[in-house]
Amino acid sequence: MISFYKKKEYRISVSHDDWVTPEETLMDSSSDYSNIEQPISMNVFRITTGIIVVLFAVISFGTFKISILGNAFYADLATQNKTVNFTISPPRGLIFDNEGQALVKNVPSFDLVAISRDLPRDAAQLKENVDVLAKILSKNPEETNALITDGAKNNSLFIVASDIPKEIVLAFSQLNLKGFYVVATTKRSYIDGHQFSTVVGYIGKVSRDNLEKDSYYLVSDSIGRAGIEAAYEEALRGTHGRIFFTQQEGSSTQQEPAPGDDVVLNLNHDIQETLYNTLFNTLRTANLGRAAAIVQDPRSGAVLGMVSFPGYDNNIFNSAVSQEEFEKLFLSPSKPLFNRAVSGLYNPGSVIKPFIGMAGLEEGVITRNTTIQDCVNITIPNPLKPNEPTIYKNWRVDLGPFNLRRAIADSCNVFFYTLGGGHNDIPGLGISRIAKYLKGAWADAILGIDLPGEEKGFVPTPEWKRKNTNENWYLGDTYNISIGQGDLVVSPLWINSYISAIANGGTMYKPSVVNRIVDNSKNPIRVFQPDALGRLPFKDEVIREVKRDMQETVLSGTAKLLSGLPVTAGAKTGTAEVVKNTSINSLFTAFAPFENPEVAITILIEGAASNEGHATRTAYDFLKWYFDPNRKTQ
């Protein structure tokens, strides 16, 4: 029998939404089925590659830096690790005048050093060597033995004696003292030290402060302490050398020091020498001891000569300074290390009168034809005490009419009292305008000379007086300022600079001592050009008028002595009372030749009993030498 049945079918129904085809399992992680399998992000590969590249670059640069760029340093370090080295201070650069004449020199010197590891280990042998050494050094054996014993304990290498004479070097070379070595070096020697120390200065051993502030210096070094030596220390000091003492006894190699650069001054040897000798002779004749003088080229501000008294011999500092020398240099009230030309502040006295004259012309307070009658005194009534008026006198009785020219030529105080503070029908400048013009001419500012210690002047004002003295400003204060007295103080450097500006037509130059810096082959490294600070705050015609007034001082006034020069000149005499009726400072300033000035000079002599013309005589003697036609042709 045939049976027919219906076959049962089983089916699995899968939603299309859940269906995953095989290739879909390899799709990116953004797929809805990323929970099945995710690929590594390309950012991971990029970051990893970047890190590898950076690390490779760092390692490559470090390797290049050590093996190539730092080769010399690390080779030097390796040498030091197997040697004991002694640092040699370099020879300082030389200093020359403007014609190439040396003002300093470096002379050979010798130091005796000891290397601790090479000293005899046997105490008896060491003592025997030290006794021999002490004998040739002329030192106490016990002290020398203590020095070497302590040095060996605390240092691998140390100095036993400095600057030993050549005969001791020769004597030492005949001995075989184990562990002791002679090292050649140099020391400074100054040519004509007394005459040039004001400008050249001197050197001294470095201080703890120097060592802390500048890693260049070592305890055995010297550093510029004054003058050009200090101002141009970085150019002059050079680069250290070293001697390497190897482990093989007596064996050494040397890295030569590089000498410093040379400095060429505007200063002239003959001018400086003559200026010094001329002023010295004046002081000796007058039995005086304190003075200053400066000579400049008014066309550029170049300092051709500068001296200050009392002076000093800078060669004293080439060896240990004795107690007596120390007291003379550092404790003396006359301050021989003090540069009066640059750092000294003084009442200018009558040498300020050309300046006050220019201010009066500029403001229209006077004209070249304004006159007063007679130069005797000014009487100012005292409202509180009518019977006790204040009288401002001239330094002598001069009769007749006085205009600005005669007032400058004969140094009439009464005219400048009137011009500064006013009297009768002349209103006067007043202190505000006087102070304005003085400040405008850098009287209370640093001019910037390339020497240490420049001091700026001081211009008093009513505000300053009220604040510092709790007093009002009186007419008498203005009168005093108008003739260079009172609280007005300036340096001889400023006086000479403003007179130079009158001579050249109005330009105030920065005073400059150095002309250029050169290497040891005389190739210029840096050349200093004239640097104008600016112009005097006066019109050209005003400056020309006062310049002619200063010529009249020589032709008919208080500086007639200069009429004996072979050239024409402009000048102004001055005195400033220091102790009333007891002591004055004598001043004189001049320029020449009148038409085309090439030299300006200012002389200041302290402490004269009366106005005997010491400063004028000194300037005349110098200018007579300077313009001597026979000197020019030699």
XYZ file of C-alpha atoms in Angstrom:
634
model
C 0.000 0.000 0.000
C 1.340 3.182 -0.936
C 1.147 5.850 1.753
C 1.498 9.408 1.122
C 2.579 11.760 3.822
C 3.546 15.271 3.885
C 7.223 15.869 4.810
C 7.639 18.330 7.711
C 9.893 21.274 6.875
C 12.056 23.130 9.405
C 13.134 26.591 8.694
C 15.222 29.164 10.545
C 14.138 32.613 9.960
C 16.845 35.228 10.134
C 16.033 38.847 10.127
C 17.821 40.685 7.345
C 18.856 43.300 9.844
C 20.833 40.722 11.811
C 22.534 39.132 8.857
C 26.340 39.506 8.738
C 28.190 38.539 5.662
C 31.803 37.305 6.013
C 33.309 40.305 4.363
C 31.517 42.555 6.784
C 33.646 41.236 9.624
C 36.620 43.003 8.030
C 34.916 46.335 7.765
C 36.270 49.396 9.692
C 35.462 50.013 13.283
C 32.762 52.447 12.410
C 30.558 49.574 11.379
C 27.499 48.716 13.386
C 29.222 45.350 13.966
C 32.421 46.680 15.373
C 31.897 44.627 18.454
C 32.944 41.642 16.472
C 36.497 42.895 15.571
C 38.190 46.375 15.427
C 41.250 47.424 13.363
C 44.209 49.446 14.919
C 43.774 53.191 14.387
C 46.173 54.848 11.942
C 46.801 57.560 14.581
C 48.615 54.980 16.663
C 51.001 54.285 13.784
C 51.503 57.990 13.173
C 52.281 58.802 16.862
C 54.601 55.821 17.217
C 56.468 56.765 14.060
C 56.759 60.384 15.266
C 58.171 59.303 18.620
C 60.734 57.077 16.931
C 61.798 59.875 14.577
C 62.146 62.363 17.463
C 64.138 59.902 19.568
C 66.389 59.144 16.622
C 66.924 62.856 15.991
C 67.732 63.502 19.667
C 70.162 60.604 19.814
C 71.770 61.659 16.524
C 72.140 65.283 17.634
C 73.521 64.224 21.002
C 76.031 61.971 19.332
C 77.014 64.725 16.888
C 77.324 67.256 19.711
C 79.543 65.035 21.824
C 81.699 63.589 19.071
C 81.982 66.580 16.737
C 80.974 69.856 18.364
C 82.182 68.922 21.822
C 85.246 67.056 20.699
C 87.673 69.701 21.894
C 85.884 70.127 25.218
C 85.753 66.434 26.055
C 89.269 65.853 24.818
C 90.360 68.695 27.064
C 88.391 67.186 29.943
C 90.057 63.819 29.373
C 93.442 65.512 29.395
C 92.611 67.203 32.670
C 91.558 63.917 34.228
C 94.994 62.436 33.675
C 96.988 65.617 34.417
C 97.385 68.379 36.957
C 96.991 71.746 35.242
C 98.193 75.197 36.183
C 96.303 78.153 34.714
C 98.489 80.900 33.256
C 97.164 84.452 33.396
C 97.401 85.966 29.898
C 99.567 88.972 29.062
C 97.348 92.045 29.139
C 96.962 94.084 25.983
C 99.198 97.112 25.625
C 98.180 100.779 25.795
C 99.544 103.248 23.222
C 99.312 106.997 22.731
C 97.888 108.464 19.520
C 101.255 108.185 17.751
C 101.860 104.564 18.697
C 104.178 105.144 21.650
C 103.738 102.466 24.315
C 102.634 103.646 27.750
C 102.830 100.195 29.360
C 104.738 96.996 28.786
C 104.599 93.399 29.961
C 107.851 92.177 31.471
C 108.769 88.515 32.059
C 108.022 87.172 35.511
C 108.334 83.756 37.141
C 106.250 81.847 39.665
C 107.384 78.810 41.630
C 104.667 76.148 41.887
C 104.477 72.806 43.657
C 102.623 69.675 42.525
C 101.484 67.794 45.581
C 101.652 64.281 44.094
C 105.258 64.817 42.944
C 106.564 65.984 46.304
C 108.739 63.459 48.184
C 106.704 61.075 50.313
C 109.533 60.794 52.787
C 109.110 63.559 55.370
C 112.842 63.922 55.967
C 113.568 64.264 52.256
C 110.752 66.816 51.864
C 112.060 68.880 54.788
C 115.573 68.807 53.345
C 114.264 70.060 49.971
C 112.178 72.743 51.623
C 115.145 73.995 53.645
C 117.169 74.343 50.458
C 114.274 76.112 48.784
C 113.777 78.501 51.710
C 117.444 79.408 51.592
C 117.468 80.407 47.905
C 114.162 82.267 48.362
C 115.510 84.024 51.471
C 112.493 82.898 53.467
C 112.036 81.483 56.955
C 112.400 77.645 56.745
C 109.647 76.956 59.285
C 107.168 79.243 57.547
C 108.064 77.809 54.148
C 107.686 74.257 55.427
C 104.256 75.091 56.903
C 103.187 76.710 53.613
C 104.133 73.655 51.573
C 102.729 71.135 54.051
C 99.359 72.896 54.180
C 99.360 73.432 50.415
C 100.012 69.762 49.714
C 97.136 68.723 51.983
C 94.570 71.020 50.402
C 95.598 71.444 46.751
C 96.852 69.332 43.903
C 98.913 72.306 42.722
C 99.730 75.575 44.476
C 101.991 78.630 44.189
C 104.981 78.712 46.503
C 106.413 82.098 45.429
C 105.416 84.734 42.868
C 107.503 87.086 40.775
C 110.803 85.500 41.704
C 113.957 87.193 40.343
C 115.888 85.748 37.425
C 118.920 84.942 39.592
C 116.746 82.738 41.795
C 115.341 81.038 38.705
C 118.905 80.286 37.589
C 119.820 79.015 41.043
C 116.743 76.832 41.176
C 117.526 75.310 37.759
C 120.765 73.899 39.208
C 118.874 71.964 41.853
C 116.809 68.811 41.581
C 113.967 69.568 43.965
C 111.285 67.007 43.278
C 107.757 68.426 42.878
C 108.760 72.063 42.361
C 108.520 73.814 38.989
C 109.170 77.306 37.627
C 106.373 78.744 35.482
C 106.957 81.756 33.209
C 104.375 84.540 33.262
C 104.306 88.360 32.871
C 103.719 91.406 35.036
C 102.674 94.965 34.215
C 105.200 97.768 34.000
C 104.180 101.387 33.429
C 106.309 103.806 31.438
C 106.534 107.231 33.119
C 104.029 106.024 35.677
C 103.769 109.267 37.643
C 102.880 111.281 34.562
C 100.320 108.913 33.054
C 98.673 107.204 36.019
C 95.712 109.633 36.040
C 94.611 108.244 32.672
C 96.217 104.799 32.403
C 95.323 103.672 35.938
C 96.646 100.457 37.444
C 95.820 96.791 38.051
C 95.443 94.813 41.276
C 94.653 91.297 42.418
C 91.073 90.134 41.953
C 88.764 90.349 44.959
C 86.236 87.838 46.216
C 83.540 89.999 44.673
C 85.248 89.826 41.258
C 85.426 86.026 41.490
C 81.746 85.777 42.365
C 80.545 88.125 39.630
C 82.661 86.900 36.701
C 83.608 83.262 36.123
C 86.497 84.363 33.904
C 88.715 85.249 36.853
C 90.891 82.973 38.956
C 92.475 83.801 42.310
C 95.864 84.325 40.648
C 94.509 86.931 38.194
C 94.784 90.711 38.237
C 92.102 93.175 37.179
C 92.024 96.841 36.166
C 91.385 99.052 39.175
C 91.485 102.567 37.724
C 91.773 104.512 34.490
C 91.950 102.792 31.124
C 93.035 99.564 32.823
C 89.609 99.405 34.480
C 87.445 100.995 31.770
C 88.695 98.617 29.059
C 89.298 95.549 31.234
C 87.414 93.133 28.959
C 89.447 94.158 25.912
C 92.794 94.123 27.727
C 92.548 90.946 29.801
C 93.069 88.222 27.155
C 92.435 84.454 27.417
C 93.993 82.107 29.958
C 96.527 79.467 29.057
C 97.373 76.272 30.932
C 100.274 73.995 31.668
C 99.366 70.314 31.980
C 101.666 68.298 34.231
C 101.215 64.634 33.275
C 101.562 61.644 35.573
C 105.021 61.103 34.182
C 107.219 63.146 36.505
C 108.609 66.311 34.969
C 106.529 65.930 31.794
C 104.208 68.748 30.772
C 102.404 70.278 27.838
C 101.336 73.887 27.500
C 98.299 75.646 26.079
C 99.554 79.141 25.348
C 97.525 82.067 26.703
C 96.128 84.574 24.220
C 97.147 88.155 25.025
C 94.504 90.833 25.350
C 93.744 93.367 22.649
C 95.686 96.634 22.524
C 94.144 100.037 23.216
C 95.188 103.164 21.313
C 94.411 106.462 23.050
C 93.643 109.946 21.806
C 96.140 111.008 24.446
C 99.472 112.272 23.159
C 102.638 111.361 25.081
C 104.346 114.737 24.650
C 101.205 116.699 25.509
C 100.622 114.639 28.633
C 104.239 114.903 29.722
C 104.360 118.687 29.194
C 100.994 119.261 30.875
C 102.146 117.249 33.893
C 105.517 118.964 34.193
C 104.116 122.452 33.668
C 101.467 122.064 36.359
C 103.907 120.315 38.694
C 106.354 123.217 38.423
C 103.583 125.724 39.190
C 102.513 123.814 42.276
C 106.050 123.388 43.512
C 106.793 127.109 43.108
C 103.574 128.112 44.897
C 103.954 125.418 47.569
C 100.572 123.938 46.642
C 99.624 120.331 46.107
C 96.148 119.882 44.646
C 95.203 120.631 41.051
C 93.743 119.283 37.833
C 94.215 119.982 34.146
C 92.626 118.723 30.958
C 93.391 119.346 27.280
C 90.936 118.383 24.531
C 90.518 118.746 20.805
C 87.345 120.908 20.608
C 86.590 119.522 17.154
C 85.914 116.029 18.480
C 86.026 115.952 22.289
C 89.187 113.822 22.162
C 91.191 114.025 25.387
C 94.797 114.873 24.495
C 96.058 115.188 28.058
C 94.757 114.947 31.627
C 96.498 115.182 34.989
C 95.462 115.324 38.624
C 97.570 116.266 41.650
C 98.655 114.836 43.951
C 99.326 111.853 41.746
C 100.858 108.438 42.248
C 103.200 106.018 40.537
C 101.101 103.122 39.270
C 104.181 100.874 39.314
C 103.702 100.659 43.093
C 100.948 98.139 42.465
C 103.234 95.728 40.589
C 104.212 94.169 43.923
C 102.849 94.002 47.451
C 102.020 97.479 48.758
C 103.744 98.310 52.045
C 101.788 99.694 54.985
C 103.402 103.097 54.508
C 102.502 103.157 50.810
C 98.966 101.981 51.598
C 98.422 104.839 54.027
C 99.772 107.404 51.549
C 97.549 106.121 48.767
C 94.311 105.208 50.519
C 94.223 107.115 53.814
C 95.775 110.451 52.909
C 93.316 113.401 53.002
C 94.856 114.642 49.737
C 93.484 111.513 47.958
C 96.201 110.823 45.351
C 94.038 108.158 43.655
C 91.211 110.679 43.153
C 90.967 112.024 39.602
C 90.082 115.663 40.199
C 89.633 116.417 36.497
C 86.759 113.936 36.134
C 85.477 113.285 39.646
C 86.124 116.601 41.386
C 83.219 119.048 41.748
C 83.989 122.729 42.261
C 82.397 126.145 42.105
C 83.264 127.290 38.566
C 83.772 130.891 39.628
C 84.045 133.423 36.829
C 84.614 130.818 34.110
C 80.811 130.418 34.156
C 80.328 134.047 33.031
C 80.505 133.322 29.264
C 77.677 130.844 29.798
C 75.531 133.320 31.735
C 76.271 135.869 29.006
C 74.955 133.507 26.316
C 71.798 132.875 28.353
C 71.212 136.624 28.701
C 71.615 137.226 24.959
C 69.427 134.233 24.107
C 66.598 135.439 26.350
C 66.894 139.050 25.231
C 67.540 140.214 28.788
C 70.537 142.101 27.369
C 71.994 142.870 23.971
C 75.648 143.204 23.062
C 75.222 146.958 23.648
C 73.529 146.830 27.059
C 75.690 148.619 29.622
C 75.932 149.341 33.302
C 77.864 152.240 34.785
C 80.924 151.339 36.828
C 81.831 147.961 38.258
C 82.016 148.597 41.986
C 79.091 147.082 43.878
C 75.342 146.545 44.121
C 73.488 147.577 47.250
C 70.290 145.688 48.077
C 68.077 147.236 50.784
C 67.153 145.102 53.780
C 63.482 145.778 54.602
C 63.877 144.289 58.068
C 67.035 146.243 58.851
C 67.086 149.436 56.726
C 70.422 150.461 58.159
C 72.049 147.151 57.194
C 71.707 146.735 53.407
C 73.399 143.828 51.657
C 76.305 144.904 49.485
C 77.575 142.726 46.626
C 81.018 143.946 45.618
C 83.203 143.474 42.606
C 86.590 141.916 43.182
C 88.167 145.278 42.329
C 86.995 148.818 41.584
C 86.525 149.355 37.835
C 84.937 152.555 36.571
C 83.205 153.419 33.340
C 80.556 151.758 31.181
C 80.525 147.944 30.984
C 78.852 146.003 28.199
C 78.978 142.190 27.952
C 82.317 142.161 26.152
C 84.105 144.281 28.706
C 82.317 142.454 31.531
C 83.703 139.105 30.323
C 87.132 140.522 29.505
C 87.540 142.238 32.890
C 85.402 139.703 34.796
C 82.958 142.274 36.202
C 80.881 140.648 38.936
C 78.430 143.555 39.116
C 77.422 143.136 35.461
C 76.673 139.435 36.027
C 74.858 140.065 39.307
C 72.630 142.346 37.271
C 72.308 139.949 34.355
C 71.522 136.984 36.570
C 69.312 138.448 39.281
C 68.366 141.863 37.891
C 68.998 145.413 39.085
C 67.600 148.806 38.201
C 66.107 148.650 34.685
C 67.582 145.227 33.805
C 65.133 142.517 34.918
C 67.670 139.679 35.063
C 67.396 136.058 33.997
C 66.230 134.657 37.310
C 67.228 131.293 38.708
C 64.635 129.310 36.748
C 66.037 130.362 33.382
C 69.641 130.040 34.545
C 68.951 126.493 35.773
C 67.124 125.650 32.553
C 70.084 126.611 30.386
C 72.673 124.937 32.628
C 70.715 121.704 32.635
C 70.258 122.017 28.866
C 74.041 122.095 28.543
C 74.556 118.910 30.616
C 75.946 120.756 33.646
C 74.153 118.303 35.949
C 74.612 115.214 33.778
C 77.233 112.574 33.116
C 79.052 113.434 29.879
C 80.137 109.819 29.399
C 83.923 109.984 29.320
C 85.428 106.515 29.013
C 87.125 106.621 32.409
C 85.715 105.394 35.729
C 84.384 107.738 38.375
C 82.932 110.656 36.416
C 80.765 112.821 38.664
C 77.921 114.972 37.409
C 77.618 118.557 38.492
C 74.821 120.077 40.545
C 72.503 122.943 39.576
C 70.581 124.320 42.576
C 66.956 125.440 42.338
C 64.487 127.084 44.755
C 62.620 123.768 45.056
C 65.805 121.964 46.029
C 66.680 124.595 48.630
C 63.247 124.492 50.268
C 63.281 120.709 50.394
C 66.824 120.306 51.707
C 67.374 123.380 53.867
C 63.806 124.462 54.637
C 64.757 127.948 53.470
C 63.478 130.181 50.691
C 65.512 131.162 47.669
C 66.821 134.707 47.917
C 68.050 137.202 45.363
C 71.533 136.784 46.791
C 71.408 133.099 45.852
C 70.814 134.053 42.236
C 73.613 136.612 42.380
C 76.011 133.966 43.657
C 75.066 131.441 40.968
C 75.522 134.143 38.314
C 79.227 134.433 39.156
C 79.792 130.701 39.700
C 79.549 130.645 43.491
C 76.920 129.339 45.913
C 75.715 125.766 45.526
C 76.526 125.461 41.811
C 79.293 122.866 41.304
C 80.689 121.302 38.129
C 83.761 119.294 37.139
C 86.796 120.639 35.270
C 85.788 118.188 32.543
C 82.434 119.926 32.083
C 84.042 123.371 32.049
C 86.444 122.312 29.314
C 83.657 120.631 27.344
C 81.392 123.685 27.329
C 84.309 125.975 26.427
C 85.191 123.547 23.622
C 81.616 123.884 22.376
C 81.944 127.672 22.240
C 85.219 127.214 20.341
C 83.753 124.857 17.723
C 80.531 126.754 17.142
C 78.169 125.061 19.580
C 78.569 121.268 19.564
C 79.021 119.479 22.897
C 81.016 116.301 22.338
C 81.241 113.277 24.564
C 84.801 113.392 25.972
C 86.784 110.422 24.666
C 90.118 109.021 25.829
C 90.343 105.938 23.587
C 90.602 106.196 19.820
C 90.457 102.508 18.892
C 90.946 98.915 20.001
C 93.285 96.809 17.847
C 94.533 93.238 17.853
C 98.167 92.326 18.405
C 98.858 92.821 14.703
C 97.429 96.376 14.912
C 94.330 95.459 12.925
C 91.401 97.576 14.129
C 88.718 95.756 16.087
C 86.726 98.807 17.068
C 87.222 102.445 16.106
C 85.519 105.187 18.117
C 84.151 108.098 16.137
C 83.430 111.544 17.646
C 80.130 111.371 19.504
C 78.120 114.597 19.696
C 75.884 114.891 22.753
C 74.038 117.765 21.110
C 74.311 121.525 20.793
C 74.482 124.249 23.378
C 70.973 125.720 23.817
C 71.908 129.006 22.142
C 71.675 130.489 18.666
C 74.782 130.463 16.480
C 75.084 134.261 16.556
C 74.929 134.231 20.359
C 77.769 131.688 20.549
C 79.850 133.673 18.042
C 79.362 136.873 20.036
C 80.536 135.328 23.318
C 83.440 133.643 21.541
C 84.605 137.108 20.417
C 84.107 138.371 23.975
C 86.479 135.670 25.189
C 89.051 136.839 22.635
C 88.819 140.293 24.198
C 89.830 138.728 27.525
C 93.198 137.959 25.913
C 93.502 141.220 23.984
C 92.710 143.648 26.812
C 91.357 141.786 29.814
C 92.424 139.524 32.641
C 94.180 137.010 30.325
C 96.502 139.483 28.544
C 99.387 137.126 29.361
C 98.190 134.935 26.470
C 98.633 137.777 24.004
C 102.280 136.729 23.933
C 101.421 133.427 22.254
C 102.281 132.898 18.580
C 98.539 132.404 17.905
C 95.368 134.254 18.904
C 93.223 132.717 21.631
C 89.998 133.069 23.582
C 90.036 132.668 27.353
C 88.361 133.252 30.702
C 89.947 133.589 34.110
C 88.186 132.616 37.295
C 88.473 132.351 41.051
C 86.157 130.608 43.477
C 86.275 131.410 47.169
C 86.576 128.241 49.248
C 87.188 129.679 52.709
C 86.147 133.337 53.006
C 89.152 135.654 52.899
C 91.468 132.672 53.390
C 91.486 130.229 50.468
C 90.469 130.273 46.803
C 90.530 127.953 43.845
C 92.213 129.422 40.804
C 90.692 128.512 37.427
C 91.545 129.266 33.843
C 90.112 128.046 30.567
C 91.121 128.861 26.976
C 91.021 127.721 23.353
C 93.352 128.385 20.414
C 93.897 129.299 17.642
C 90.899 131.616 17.775
C 89.602 131.168 14.208
C 90.052 127.400 13.927
C 90.580 126.067 17.457
C 92.470 122.786 17.751
C 93.030 122.739 21.482
C 91.009 123.692 24.577
C 92.531 123.704 28.052
C 91.217 124.070 31.602
C 93.422 124.422 34.677
C 92.192 124.281 38.287
C 94.504 124.864 41.268
C 93.130 124.378 44.765
C 93.796 126.278 47.941
C 95.729 129.395 46.939
C 95.835 132.172 49.520
C 94.991 134.812 46.912
C 94.463 135.236 43.191
C 98.040 135.122 41.962
C 97.252 133.834 38.462
C 98.723 130.357 38.971
C 96.240 128.726 36.610
C 96.729 131.400 33.942
C 100.505 131.042 34.084
C 100.277 127.255 33.781
C 98.016 127.472 30.722
C 100.253 130.072 29.105
C 103.394 127.950 29.585
C 101.653 124.920 28.104
C 100.164 126.757 25.115
C 103.472 128.473 24.414
C 105.103 125.049 24.172
C 102.212 123.604 22.147
C 102.264 126.361 19.504
C 106.033 126.699 19.365
C 106.798 126.565 15.603
C 110.112 124.845 16.290
C 108.316 122.008 18.071
C 105.975 121.514 15.143
C 108.869 121.015 12.733
C 110.881 118.650 14.913
